[in-house]
Each structure stands twice: as structure tokens, then as C-alpha cells.
CSV table of C-alpha atoms in Angstrom, one decimal:
chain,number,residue,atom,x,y,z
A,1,UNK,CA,224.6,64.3,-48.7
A,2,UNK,CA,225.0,65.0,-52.5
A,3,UNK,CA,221.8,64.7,-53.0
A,4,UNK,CA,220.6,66.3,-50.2
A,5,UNK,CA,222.4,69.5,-51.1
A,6,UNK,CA,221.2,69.1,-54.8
A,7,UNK,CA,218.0,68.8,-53.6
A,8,UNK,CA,218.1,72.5,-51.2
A,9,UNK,CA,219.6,74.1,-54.6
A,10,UNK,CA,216.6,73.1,-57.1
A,11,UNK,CA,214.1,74.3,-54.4
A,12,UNK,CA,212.3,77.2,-54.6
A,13,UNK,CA,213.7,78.6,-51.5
A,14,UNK,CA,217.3,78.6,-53.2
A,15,UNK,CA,216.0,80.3,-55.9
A,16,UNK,CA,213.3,83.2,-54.2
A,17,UNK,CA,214.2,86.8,-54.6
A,18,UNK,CA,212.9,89.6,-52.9
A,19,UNK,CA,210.8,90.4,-56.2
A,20,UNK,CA,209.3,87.0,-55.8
A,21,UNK,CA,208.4,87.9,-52.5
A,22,UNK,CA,206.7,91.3,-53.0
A,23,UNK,CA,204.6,89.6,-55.4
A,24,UNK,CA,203.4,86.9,-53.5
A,25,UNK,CA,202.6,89.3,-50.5
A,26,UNK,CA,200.8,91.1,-53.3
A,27,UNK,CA,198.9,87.8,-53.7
A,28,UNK,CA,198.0,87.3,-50.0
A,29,UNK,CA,196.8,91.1,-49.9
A,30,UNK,CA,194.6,90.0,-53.1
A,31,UNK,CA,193.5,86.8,-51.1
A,32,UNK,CA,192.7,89.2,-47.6
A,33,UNK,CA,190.9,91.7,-49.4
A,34,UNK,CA,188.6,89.1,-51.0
A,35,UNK,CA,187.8,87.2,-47.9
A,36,UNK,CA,188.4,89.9,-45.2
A,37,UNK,CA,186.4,92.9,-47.4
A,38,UNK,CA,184.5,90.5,-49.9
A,39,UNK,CA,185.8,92.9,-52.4
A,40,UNK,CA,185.2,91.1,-55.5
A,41,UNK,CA,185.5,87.4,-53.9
A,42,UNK,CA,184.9,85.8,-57.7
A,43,UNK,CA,188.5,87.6,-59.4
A,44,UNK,CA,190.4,88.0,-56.6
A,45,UNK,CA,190.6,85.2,-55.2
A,46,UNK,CA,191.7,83.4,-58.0
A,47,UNK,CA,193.7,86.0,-58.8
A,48,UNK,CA,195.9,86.2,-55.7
A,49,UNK,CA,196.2,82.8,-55.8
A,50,UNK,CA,197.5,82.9,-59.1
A,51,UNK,CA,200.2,85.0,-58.4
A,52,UNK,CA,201.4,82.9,-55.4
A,53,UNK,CA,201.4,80.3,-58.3
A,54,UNK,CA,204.3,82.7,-61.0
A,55,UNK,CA,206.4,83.7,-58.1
A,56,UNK,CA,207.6,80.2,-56.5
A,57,UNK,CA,210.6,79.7,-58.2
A,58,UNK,CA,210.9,76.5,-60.2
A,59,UNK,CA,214.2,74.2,-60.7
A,60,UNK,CA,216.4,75.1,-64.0
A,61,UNK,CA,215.0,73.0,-66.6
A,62,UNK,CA,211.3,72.6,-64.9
A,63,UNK,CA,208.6,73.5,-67.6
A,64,UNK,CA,206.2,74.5,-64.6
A,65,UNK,CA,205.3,78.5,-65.6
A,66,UNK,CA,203.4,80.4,-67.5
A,67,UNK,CA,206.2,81.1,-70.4
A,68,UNK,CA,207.6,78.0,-70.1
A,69,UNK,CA,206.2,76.2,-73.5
A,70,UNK,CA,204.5,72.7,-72.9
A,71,UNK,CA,203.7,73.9,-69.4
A,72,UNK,CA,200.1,73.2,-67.8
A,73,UNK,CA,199.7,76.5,-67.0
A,74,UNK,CA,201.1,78.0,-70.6
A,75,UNK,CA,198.1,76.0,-72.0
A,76,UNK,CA,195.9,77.6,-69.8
A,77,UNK,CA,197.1,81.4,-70.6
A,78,UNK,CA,196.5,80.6,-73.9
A,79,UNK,CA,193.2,81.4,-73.6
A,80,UNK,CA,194.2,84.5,-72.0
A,81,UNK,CA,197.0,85.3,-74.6
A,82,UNK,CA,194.5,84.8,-77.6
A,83,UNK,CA,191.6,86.6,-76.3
A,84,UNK,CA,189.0,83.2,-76.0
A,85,UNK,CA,188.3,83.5,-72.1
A,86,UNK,CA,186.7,87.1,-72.3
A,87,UNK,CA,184.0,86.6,-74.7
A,88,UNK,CA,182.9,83.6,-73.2
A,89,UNK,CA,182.6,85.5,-70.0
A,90,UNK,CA,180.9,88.1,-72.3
A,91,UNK,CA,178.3,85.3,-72.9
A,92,UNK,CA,177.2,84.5,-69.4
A,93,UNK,CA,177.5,88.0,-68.3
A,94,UNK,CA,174.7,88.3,-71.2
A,95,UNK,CA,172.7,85.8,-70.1
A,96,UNK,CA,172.2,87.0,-66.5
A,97,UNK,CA,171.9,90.8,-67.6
A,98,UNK,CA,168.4,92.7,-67.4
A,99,UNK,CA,168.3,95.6,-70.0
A,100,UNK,CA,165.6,96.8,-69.0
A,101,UNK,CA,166.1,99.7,-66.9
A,102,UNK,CA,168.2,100.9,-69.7
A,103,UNK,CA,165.3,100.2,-72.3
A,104,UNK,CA,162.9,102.1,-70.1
A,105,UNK,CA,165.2,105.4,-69.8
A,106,UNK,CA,167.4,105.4,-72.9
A,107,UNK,CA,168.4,109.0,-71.8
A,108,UNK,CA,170.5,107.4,-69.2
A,109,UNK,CA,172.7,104.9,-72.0
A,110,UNK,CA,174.2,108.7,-72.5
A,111,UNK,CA,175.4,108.7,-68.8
A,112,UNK,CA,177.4,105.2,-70.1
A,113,UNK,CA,178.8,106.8,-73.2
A,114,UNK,CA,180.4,109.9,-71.2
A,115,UNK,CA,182.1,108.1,-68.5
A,116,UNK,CA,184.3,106.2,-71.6
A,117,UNK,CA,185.9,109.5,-71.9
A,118,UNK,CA,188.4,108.2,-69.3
A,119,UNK,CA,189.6,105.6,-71.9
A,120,UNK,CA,190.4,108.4,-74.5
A,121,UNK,CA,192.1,110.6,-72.0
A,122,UNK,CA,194.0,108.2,-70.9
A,123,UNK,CA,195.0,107.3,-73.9
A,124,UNK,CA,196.8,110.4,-74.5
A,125,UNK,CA,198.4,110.6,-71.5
A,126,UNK,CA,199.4,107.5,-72.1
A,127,UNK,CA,201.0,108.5,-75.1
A,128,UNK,CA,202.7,111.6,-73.6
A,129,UNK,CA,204.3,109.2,-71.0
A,130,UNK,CA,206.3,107.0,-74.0
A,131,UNK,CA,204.0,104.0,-74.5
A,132,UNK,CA,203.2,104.0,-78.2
A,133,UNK,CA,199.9,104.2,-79.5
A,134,UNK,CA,199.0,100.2,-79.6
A,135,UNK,CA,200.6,99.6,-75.7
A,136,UNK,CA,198.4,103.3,-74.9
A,137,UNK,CA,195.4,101.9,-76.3
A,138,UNK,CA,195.7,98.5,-74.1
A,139,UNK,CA,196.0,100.9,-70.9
A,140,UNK,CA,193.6,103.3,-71.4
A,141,UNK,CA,190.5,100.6,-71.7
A,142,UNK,CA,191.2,100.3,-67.9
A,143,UNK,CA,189.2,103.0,-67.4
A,144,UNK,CA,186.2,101.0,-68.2
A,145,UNK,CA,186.3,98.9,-65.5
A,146,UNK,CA,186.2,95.6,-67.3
A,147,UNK,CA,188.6,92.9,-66.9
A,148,UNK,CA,187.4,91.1,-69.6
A,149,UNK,CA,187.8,93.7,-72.4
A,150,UNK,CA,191.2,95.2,-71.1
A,151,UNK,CA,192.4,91.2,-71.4
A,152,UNK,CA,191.2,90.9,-75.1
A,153,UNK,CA,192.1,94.6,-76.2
A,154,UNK,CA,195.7,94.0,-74.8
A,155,UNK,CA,196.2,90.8,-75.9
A,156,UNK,CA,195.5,91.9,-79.6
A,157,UNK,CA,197.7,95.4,-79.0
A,158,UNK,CA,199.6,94.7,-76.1
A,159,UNK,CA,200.1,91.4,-75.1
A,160,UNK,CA,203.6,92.1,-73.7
A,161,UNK,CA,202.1,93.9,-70.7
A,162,UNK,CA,198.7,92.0,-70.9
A,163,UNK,CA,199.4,90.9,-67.3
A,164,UNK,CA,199.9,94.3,-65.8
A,165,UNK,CA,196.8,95.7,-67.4
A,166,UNK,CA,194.8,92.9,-66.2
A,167,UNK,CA,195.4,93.0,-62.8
A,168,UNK,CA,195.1,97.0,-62.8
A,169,UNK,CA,191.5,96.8,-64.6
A,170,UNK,CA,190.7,93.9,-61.8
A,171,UNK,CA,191.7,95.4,-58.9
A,172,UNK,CA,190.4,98.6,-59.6
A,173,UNK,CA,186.7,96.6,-60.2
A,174,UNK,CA,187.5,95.0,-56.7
A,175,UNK,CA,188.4,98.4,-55.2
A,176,UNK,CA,184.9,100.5,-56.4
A,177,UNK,CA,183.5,100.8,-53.1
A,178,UNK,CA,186.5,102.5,-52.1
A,179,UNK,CA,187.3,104.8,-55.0
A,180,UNK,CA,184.3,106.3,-56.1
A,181,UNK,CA,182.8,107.5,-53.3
A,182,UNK,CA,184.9,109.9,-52.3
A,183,UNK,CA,184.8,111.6,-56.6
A,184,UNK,CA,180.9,111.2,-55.7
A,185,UNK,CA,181.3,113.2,-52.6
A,186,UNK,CA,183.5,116.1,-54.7
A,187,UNK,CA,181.6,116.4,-57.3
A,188,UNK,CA,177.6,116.6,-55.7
A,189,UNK,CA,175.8,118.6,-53.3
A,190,UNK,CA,173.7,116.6,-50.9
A,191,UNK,CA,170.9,118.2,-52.6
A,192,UNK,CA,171.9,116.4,-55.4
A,193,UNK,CA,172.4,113.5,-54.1
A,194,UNK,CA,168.6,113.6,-52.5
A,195,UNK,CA,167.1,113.9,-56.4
A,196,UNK,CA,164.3,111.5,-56.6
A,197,UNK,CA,164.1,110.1,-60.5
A,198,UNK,CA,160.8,108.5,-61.5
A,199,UNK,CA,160.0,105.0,-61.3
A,200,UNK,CA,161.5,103.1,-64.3
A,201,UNK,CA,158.3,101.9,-67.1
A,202,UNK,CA,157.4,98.3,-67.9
A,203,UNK,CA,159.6,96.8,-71.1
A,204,UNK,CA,157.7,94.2,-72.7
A,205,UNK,CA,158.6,91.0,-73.4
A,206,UNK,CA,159.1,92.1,-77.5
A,207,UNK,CA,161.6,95.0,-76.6
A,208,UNK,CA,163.7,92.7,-74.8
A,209,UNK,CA,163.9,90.2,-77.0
A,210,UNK,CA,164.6,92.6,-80.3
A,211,UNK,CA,167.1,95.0,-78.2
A,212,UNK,CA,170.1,92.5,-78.4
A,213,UNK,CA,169.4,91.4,-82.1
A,214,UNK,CA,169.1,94.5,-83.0
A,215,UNK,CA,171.8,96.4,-80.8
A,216,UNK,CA,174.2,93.9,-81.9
A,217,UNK,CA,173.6,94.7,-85.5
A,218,UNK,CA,174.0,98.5,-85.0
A,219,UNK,CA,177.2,98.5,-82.9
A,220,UNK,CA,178.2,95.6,-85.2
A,221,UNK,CA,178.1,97.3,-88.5
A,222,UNK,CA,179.0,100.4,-86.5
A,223,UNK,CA,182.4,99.3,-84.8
A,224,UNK,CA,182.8,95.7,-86.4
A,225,UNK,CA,186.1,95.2,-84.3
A,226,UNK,CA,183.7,94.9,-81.2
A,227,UNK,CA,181.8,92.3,-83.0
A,228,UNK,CA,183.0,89.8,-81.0
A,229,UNK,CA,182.6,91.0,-77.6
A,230,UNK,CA,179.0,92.8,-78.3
A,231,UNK,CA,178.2,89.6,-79.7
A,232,UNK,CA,178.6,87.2,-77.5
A,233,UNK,CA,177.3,89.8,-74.9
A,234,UNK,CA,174.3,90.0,-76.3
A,235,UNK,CA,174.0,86.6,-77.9
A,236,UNK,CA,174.0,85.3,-73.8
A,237,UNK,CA,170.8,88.2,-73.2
A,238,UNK,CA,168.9,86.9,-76.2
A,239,UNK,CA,169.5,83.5,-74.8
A,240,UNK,CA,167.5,84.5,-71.0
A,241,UNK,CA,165.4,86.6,-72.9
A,242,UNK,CA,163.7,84.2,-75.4
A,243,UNK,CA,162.7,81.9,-72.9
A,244,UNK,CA,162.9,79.1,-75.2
A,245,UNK,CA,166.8,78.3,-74.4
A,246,UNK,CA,166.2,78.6,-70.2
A,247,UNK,CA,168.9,75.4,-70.4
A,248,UNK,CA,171.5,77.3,-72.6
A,249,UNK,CA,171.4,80.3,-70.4
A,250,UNK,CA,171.2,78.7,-66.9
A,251,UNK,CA,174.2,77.1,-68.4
A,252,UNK,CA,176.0,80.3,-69.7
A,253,UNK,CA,175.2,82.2,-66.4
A,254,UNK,CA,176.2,79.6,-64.2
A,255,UNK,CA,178.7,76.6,-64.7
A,256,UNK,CA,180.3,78.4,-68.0
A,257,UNK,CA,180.8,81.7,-66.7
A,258,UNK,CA,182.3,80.0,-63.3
A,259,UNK,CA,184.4,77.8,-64.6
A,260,UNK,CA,186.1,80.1,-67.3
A,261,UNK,CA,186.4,82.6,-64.5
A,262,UNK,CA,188.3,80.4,-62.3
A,263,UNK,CA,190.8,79.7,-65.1
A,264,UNK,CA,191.0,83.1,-66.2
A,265,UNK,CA,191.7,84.5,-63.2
A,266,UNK,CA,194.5,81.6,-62.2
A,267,UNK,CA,196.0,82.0,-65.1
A,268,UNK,CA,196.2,86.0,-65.4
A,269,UNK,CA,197.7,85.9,-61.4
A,270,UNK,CA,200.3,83.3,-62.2
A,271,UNK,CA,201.4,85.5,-65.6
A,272,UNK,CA,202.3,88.4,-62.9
A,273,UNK,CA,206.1,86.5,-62.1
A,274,UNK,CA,208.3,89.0,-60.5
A,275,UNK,CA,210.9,89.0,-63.7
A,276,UNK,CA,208.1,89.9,-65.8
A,277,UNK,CA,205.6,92.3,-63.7
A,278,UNK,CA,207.7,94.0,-61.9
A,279,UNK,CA,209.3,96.9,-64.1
A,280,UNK,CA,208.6,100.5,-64.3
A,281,UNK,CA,206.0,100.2,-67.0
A,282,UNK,CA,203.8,98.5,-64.5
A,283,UNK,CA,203.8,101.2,-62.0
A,284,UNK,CA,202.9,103.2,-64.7
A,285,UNK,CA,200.3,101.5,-65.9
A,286,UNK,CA,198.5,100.9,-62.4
A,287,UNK,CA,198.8,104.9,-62.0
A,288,UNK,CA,197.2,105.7,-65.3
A,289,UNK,CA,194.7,103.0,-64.9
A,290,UNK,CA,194.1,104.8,-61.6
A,291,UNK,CA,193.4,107.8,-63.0
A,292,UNK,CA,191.6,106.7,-66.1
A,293,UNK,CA,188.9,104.7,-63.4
A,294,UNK,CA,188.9,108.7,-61.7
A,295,UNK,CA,188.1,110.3,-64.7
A,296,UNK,CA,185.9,107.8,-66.3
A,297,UNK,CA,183.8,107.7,-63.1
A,298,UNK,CA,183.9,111.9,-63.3
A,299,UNK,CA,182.6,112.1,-66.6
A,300,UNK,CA,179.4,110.5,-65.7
A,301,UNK,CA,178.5,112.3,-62.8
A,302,UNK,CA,179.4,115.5,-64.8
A,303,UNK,CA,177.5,115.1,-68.0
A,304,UNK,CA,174.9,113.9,-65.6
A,305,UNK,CA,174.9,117.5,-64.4
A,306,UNK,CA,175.1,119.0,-68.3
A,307,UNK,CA,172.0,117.1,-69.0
A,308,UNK,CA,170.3,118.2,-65.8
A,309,UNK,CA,170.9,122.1,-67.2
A,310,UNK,CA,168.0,121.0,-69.9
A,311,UNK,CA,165.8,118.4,-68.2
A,312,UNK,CA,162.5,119.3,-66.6
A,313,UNK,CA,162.8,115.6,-64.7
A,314,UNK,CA,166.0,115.9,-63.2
A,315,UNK,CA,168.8,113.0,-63.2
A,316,UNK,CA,170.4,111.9,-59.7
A,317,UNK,CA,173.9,112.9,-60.9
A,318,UNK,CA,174.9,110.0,-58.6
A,319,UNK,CA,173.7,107.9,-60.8
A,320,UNK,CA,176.5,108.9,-63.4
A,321,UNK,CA,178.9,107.3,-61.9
A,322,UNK,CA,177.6,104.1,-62.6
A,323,UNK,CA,178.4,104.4,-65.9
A,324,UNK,CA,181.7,102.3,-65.7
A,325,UNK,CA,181.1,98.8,-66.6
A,326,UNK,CA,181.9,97.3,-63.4
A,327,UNK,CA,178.3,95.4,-63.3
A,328,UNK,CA,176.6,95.7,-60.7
A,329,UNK,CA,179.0,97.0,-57.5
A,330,UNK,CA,179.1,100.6,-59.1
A,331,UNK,CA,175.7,100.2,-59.5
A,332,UNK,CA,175.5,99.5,-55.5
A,333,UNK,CA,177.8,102.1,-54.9
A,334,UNK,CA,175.5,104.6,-56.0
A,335,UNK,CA,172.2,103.2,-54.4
A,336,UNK,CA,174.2,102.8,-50.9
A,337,UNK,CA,175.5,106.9,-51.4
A,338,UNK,CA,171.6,107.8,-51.9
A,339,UNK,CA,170.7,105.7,-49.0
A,340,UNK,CA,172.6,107.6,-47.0
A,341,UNK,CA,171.4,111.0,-47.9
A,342,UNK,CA,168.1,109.7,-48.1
A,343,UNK,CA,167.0,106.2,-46.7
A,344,UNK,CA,163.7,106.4,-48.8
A,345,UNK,CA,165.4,107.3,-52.1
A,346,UNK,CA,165.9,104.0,-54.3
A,347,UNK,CA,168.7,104.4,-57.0
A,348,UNK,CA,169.8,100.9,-57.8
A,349,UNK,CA,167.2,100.0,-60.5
A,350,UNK,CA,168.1,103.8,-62.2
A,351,UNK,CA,171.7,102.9,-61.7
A,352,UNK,CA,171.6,99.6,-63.6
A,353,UNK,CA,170.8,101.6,-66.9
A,354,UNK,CA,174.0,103.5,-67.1
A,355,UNK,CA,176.0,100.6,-65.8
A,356,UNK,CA,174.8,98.1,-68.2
A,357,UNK,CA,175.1,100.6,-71.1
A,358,UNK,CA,178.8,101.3,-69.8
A,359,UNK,CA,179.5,97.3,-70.4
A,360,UNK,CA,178.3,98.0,-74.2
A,361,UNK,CA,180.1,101.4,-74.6
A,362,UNK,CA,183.2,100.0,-73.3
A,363,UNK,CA,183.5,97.0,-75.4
A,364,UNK,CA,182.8,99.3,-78.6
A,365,UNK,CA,185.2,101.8,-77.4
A,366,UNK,CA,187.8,98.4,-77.4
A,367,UNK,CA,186.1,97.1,-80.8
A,368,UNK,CA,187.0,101.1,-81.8
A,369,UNK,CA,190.9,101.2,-80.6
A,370,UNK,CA,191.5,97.8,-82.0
A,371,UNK,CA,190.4,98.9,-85.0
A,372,UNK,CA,192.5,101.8,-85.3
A,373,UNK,CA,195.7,100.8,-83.6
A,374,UNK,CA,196.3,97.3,-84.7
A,375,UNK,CA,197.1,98.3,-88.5
């Protein structure tokens, strides 16, 4: 009977708190929305599955967790905690990129470079709200809508709220379909909306191979604490593009990129333990995160309207909105709100260039922030 009852005490059940429990409904609602929606299947699956994993309570004594040293799952966060997992994502997101809709319209990288203004604005309102300038710097990358740079940025500014960040930049990716449309919708006439853009010109096969040499020298030299993400970004394209390495980049596009996913994004969940996520900071965070994603998606469609005031082939602004780096659903968001103004109107191809150039803009606008804030 001793052990009996020594046993019910070292369960989990003992030891489950009603924080423990909001967070692993948090995880099924992660796990629904994947397979219910198929709103980002890839993270949030993993994800939610994760962070059933940090909230059963272990035993006293039990090196089982995240933070417990020696742990299976501590050596796996590692890679989370010391940036490793996003660049090699980084690399097989190169390797199964196409640049070329952004190389055949390089007016529209511009589209990509305005919607990062909801990193900087975030930023300070980050910093009006308390968070100093390195935790403020971590948050505001959110509003790039990459998972992968707001892990590395906050794990080299932040890592003390590395989980919260990371499940507000990949839940926000996962929830595009439902929050941009309705900024689209506020922001453009249907008229708008109806703008036919021409069809996109031919890149040769020499432009696509010098772009991410040469690119990656420029935002290199440029912002040299984005080195690491641009280059392994574009390291992975030069890889698909040179057609001499088809092994490599199958490789880095398929088995690599899966593989570091599913531990990144098992790892990342099970960091979100109740004692841990669940403070006031993290409410926060997934507010300005929230907003930042808002205002990141309005300054594309908005300086796509600036540049329409001096263009004699007008710009979709729709297709600013895709200038968030959540490749390629913002992308698809923007096609499938043409579609529906206009079933002959094809936007996805024009879409791509903005949304590609957003991945780039948002990793130098991380390369910029570490630089700056981690002195």
C-alpha cells in the first residue's frame, strides 16, 4: 500500500495544476487547428505536441524537461537555445525557393522592405511597455512572420522569453489566412483589388545562379550580423540553382529541412511549461506580436499604394501584403483575395516576389537588431 501511494504522489496527476492544464489545452487547440484547418500542419503539429510534452508534470528528482540539465529533451533545445536549428532550415528553405519572380520585377523587393516597418514599430512600443531594448528587439522580429529568425534573434537577445516569441511568430504564420484578409479588405477598393499586373519576364539561367552569390555578398558586407541567416538562405538557392549539386539540394529541401523541423518544433512546444510561459510578459508579447504581424502586413499594401501615385503600370496593392516572410501562404492569401474579385486575375506568381524578398529583408532587419542591441 506504501508503495502504491508513493507511486499516486510521483505521478503527474499529483502534481498537474491548472496552468499545466491551460497549456496543454493550448496544445490540443495547436494539434485541431493543424489537422481540422490544415493551418500550417508542418509547425503546429509538432508544436502542440510539444507543449503537451513541458506541461505533464514529472516526479521530484526526474531529469525529464526541457531545463532540467542532462535531459533528452535539454539536448534537443539546444539547438534551439544556440540558434543552429534556424539556419539550417534557412538552407532548405533556399534550396526549394524560386527567385525569379522577384528578379523579373525588382520594383516589387520594395513592397518586402516596407512591410518590415512592423518590426521597428514594434520595437518601440515594445520599449514604451518596459521590455528593454534587447527583450524589444526579440519581440518586434515577430512581425516578420518567420519562426526561424524570431528563434535565432531571441536566442542571441532574449533567450529568457525565447519560448514565448516562438510560438507567437508561429502561430501567427499558421493563422495568415485568417488575419490578413480582413487588413486587405480595409485598406483596398475592389477596384484595386481587380488591377491586372503584367506577366512576370523570363530570368535566365545566369541571373539565377549570380543573384544569391552576389546578394549574399551585398546584404553580407551590408548587415554582416545577418550573415548567417542570408547565407545559408542563399547558399540552399545556389545549391537548386546550379544544377550541378541536384543531390545536395533534394537533400536540403527534403529530408534536412523535415527532420530539423520536427525537432525544432518539439522542442520549442515542450519549452512552453506552465511555470515558465505563463506570466504577464507573454500576454504581452503575443499582443505586440499581434500587432506588429497588423502593421507589417499594412505597410505593404500601403507603400504599394505610394508607389502606384508614380507608376504608369500600376501594382495590385494586394500584392503588398505578401511582403511578410511567411513563404508561400501570404503569397496564397493574396492570389485567393484576387480570385475572388476577379476569377481571371492571377496574383500568386506577382505575390511570390514580395514574399520572397520579405524572407531576405526580415533576416537583415534580425542581422540589423542583433547588431545593435547585443553590445
Amino acid at each position: 500500500m506504501e508503495l502504491f501511494c508513493r507511486f499516486v504522489a510521483d505521478s503527474g496527476l499529483a502534481h498537474l495544476g491548472w496552468g499545466h492544464l491551460a497549456m496543454i489545452l493550448i496544445g490540443l487547440l495547436f494539434i485541431a487547428l493543424a489537422i481540422i484547418k490544415d493551418y500550417e500542419p508542418l509547425l503546429l503539429v509538432p508544436i502542440g505536441f510539444g507543449i503537451l510534452l513541458g506541461n505533464v508534470p514529472a516526479a521530484a528528482g526526474m531529469a525529464v524537461g526541457v531545463y532540467d540539465p542532462g535531459s533528452v529533451l535539454s539536448y534537443l533545445y539546444f539547438g534551439v537555445s544556440q540558434g543552429i536549428y534556424p539556419p539550417l532550415i534557412f538552407l532548405g528553405i533556399g534550396a526549394m525557393t524560386d527567385f525569379s519572380a522577384m528578379l523579373s520585377n525588382p520594383r516589387l523587393v520594395l513592397l518586402g522592405a516596407a512591410a518590415q516597418i512592423g518590426i521597428f514599430l514594434t520595437l518601440a512600443g515594445a520599449l514604451l511597455l518596459g521590455f528593454n531594448p534587447q527583450e524589444a528587439g526579440a519581440i518586434g522580429i515577430i512581425g516578420g512572420a518567420d519562426g526561424p529568425t524570431a528563434i535565432f534573434l531571441s536566442a542571441k537577445l532574449a533567450p529568457h522569453l525565447l519560448g514565448s516569441i516562438a510560438i507567437a511568430a508561429y502561430s501567427y504564420m499558421a493563422l495568415v489566412p485568417v488575419i490578413q484578409p480582413p487588413i486587405m479588405r480595409l485598406l483596398t477598393s475592389p477596384a484595386e483589388r481587380r488591377i491586372r499586373m503584367k506577366p512576370p519576364r523570363q530570368v535566365s539561367k545566369r541571373e539565377r545562379i549570380l543573384f544569391p552569390v552576389g546578394a549574399f555578398l551585398i546584404c553580407a558586407l551590408i548587415a554582416p550580423g545577418s550573415m548567417v541567416l542570408i547565407g545559408m538562405l542563399l547558399f540552399g538557392n545556389l545549391l537548386k540553382e546550379s544544377l550541378v549539386t541536384d543531390r545536395l539540394a533534394n537533400t536540403a529541401r527534403n529530408a534536412l529541412i523535415d527532420i530539423v523541423t520536427i525537432v525544432l518544433g518539439l522542442s520549442v512546444g515542450a519549452s512552453t511549461s506552465a511555470d515558465h510561459f505563463l506570466r504577464p510578459q507573454s500576454l504581452l508579447i503575443f499582443a505586440l506580436g499581434a500587432l506588429s504581424f497588423g502593421i507589417a502586413t499594412a505597410g505593404g499594401i500601403l507603400f504599394a499604394k505610394f508607389m502606384n501615385l508614380f507608376l504608369r503600370d500600376k501594382i495590385n496593392p494586394l500584392v503588398g501584403a505578401a511582403g511578410v516572410s511567411a513563404v508561400p501562404d501570404s503569397a496564397r492569401v493574396v492570389h485567393n483575395m484576387g480570385q475572388k474579385e476577379d476569377p481571371t486575375n492571377f496574383l500568386l506568381m506577382h505575390a511570390m516576389a514580395p514574399n520572397v524578398a520579405g524572407v531576405i529583408g526580415s533576416a537583415i532587419g534580425a542581422g540589423v537588431l542583433w547588431t545593435l542591441l547585443a553590445r
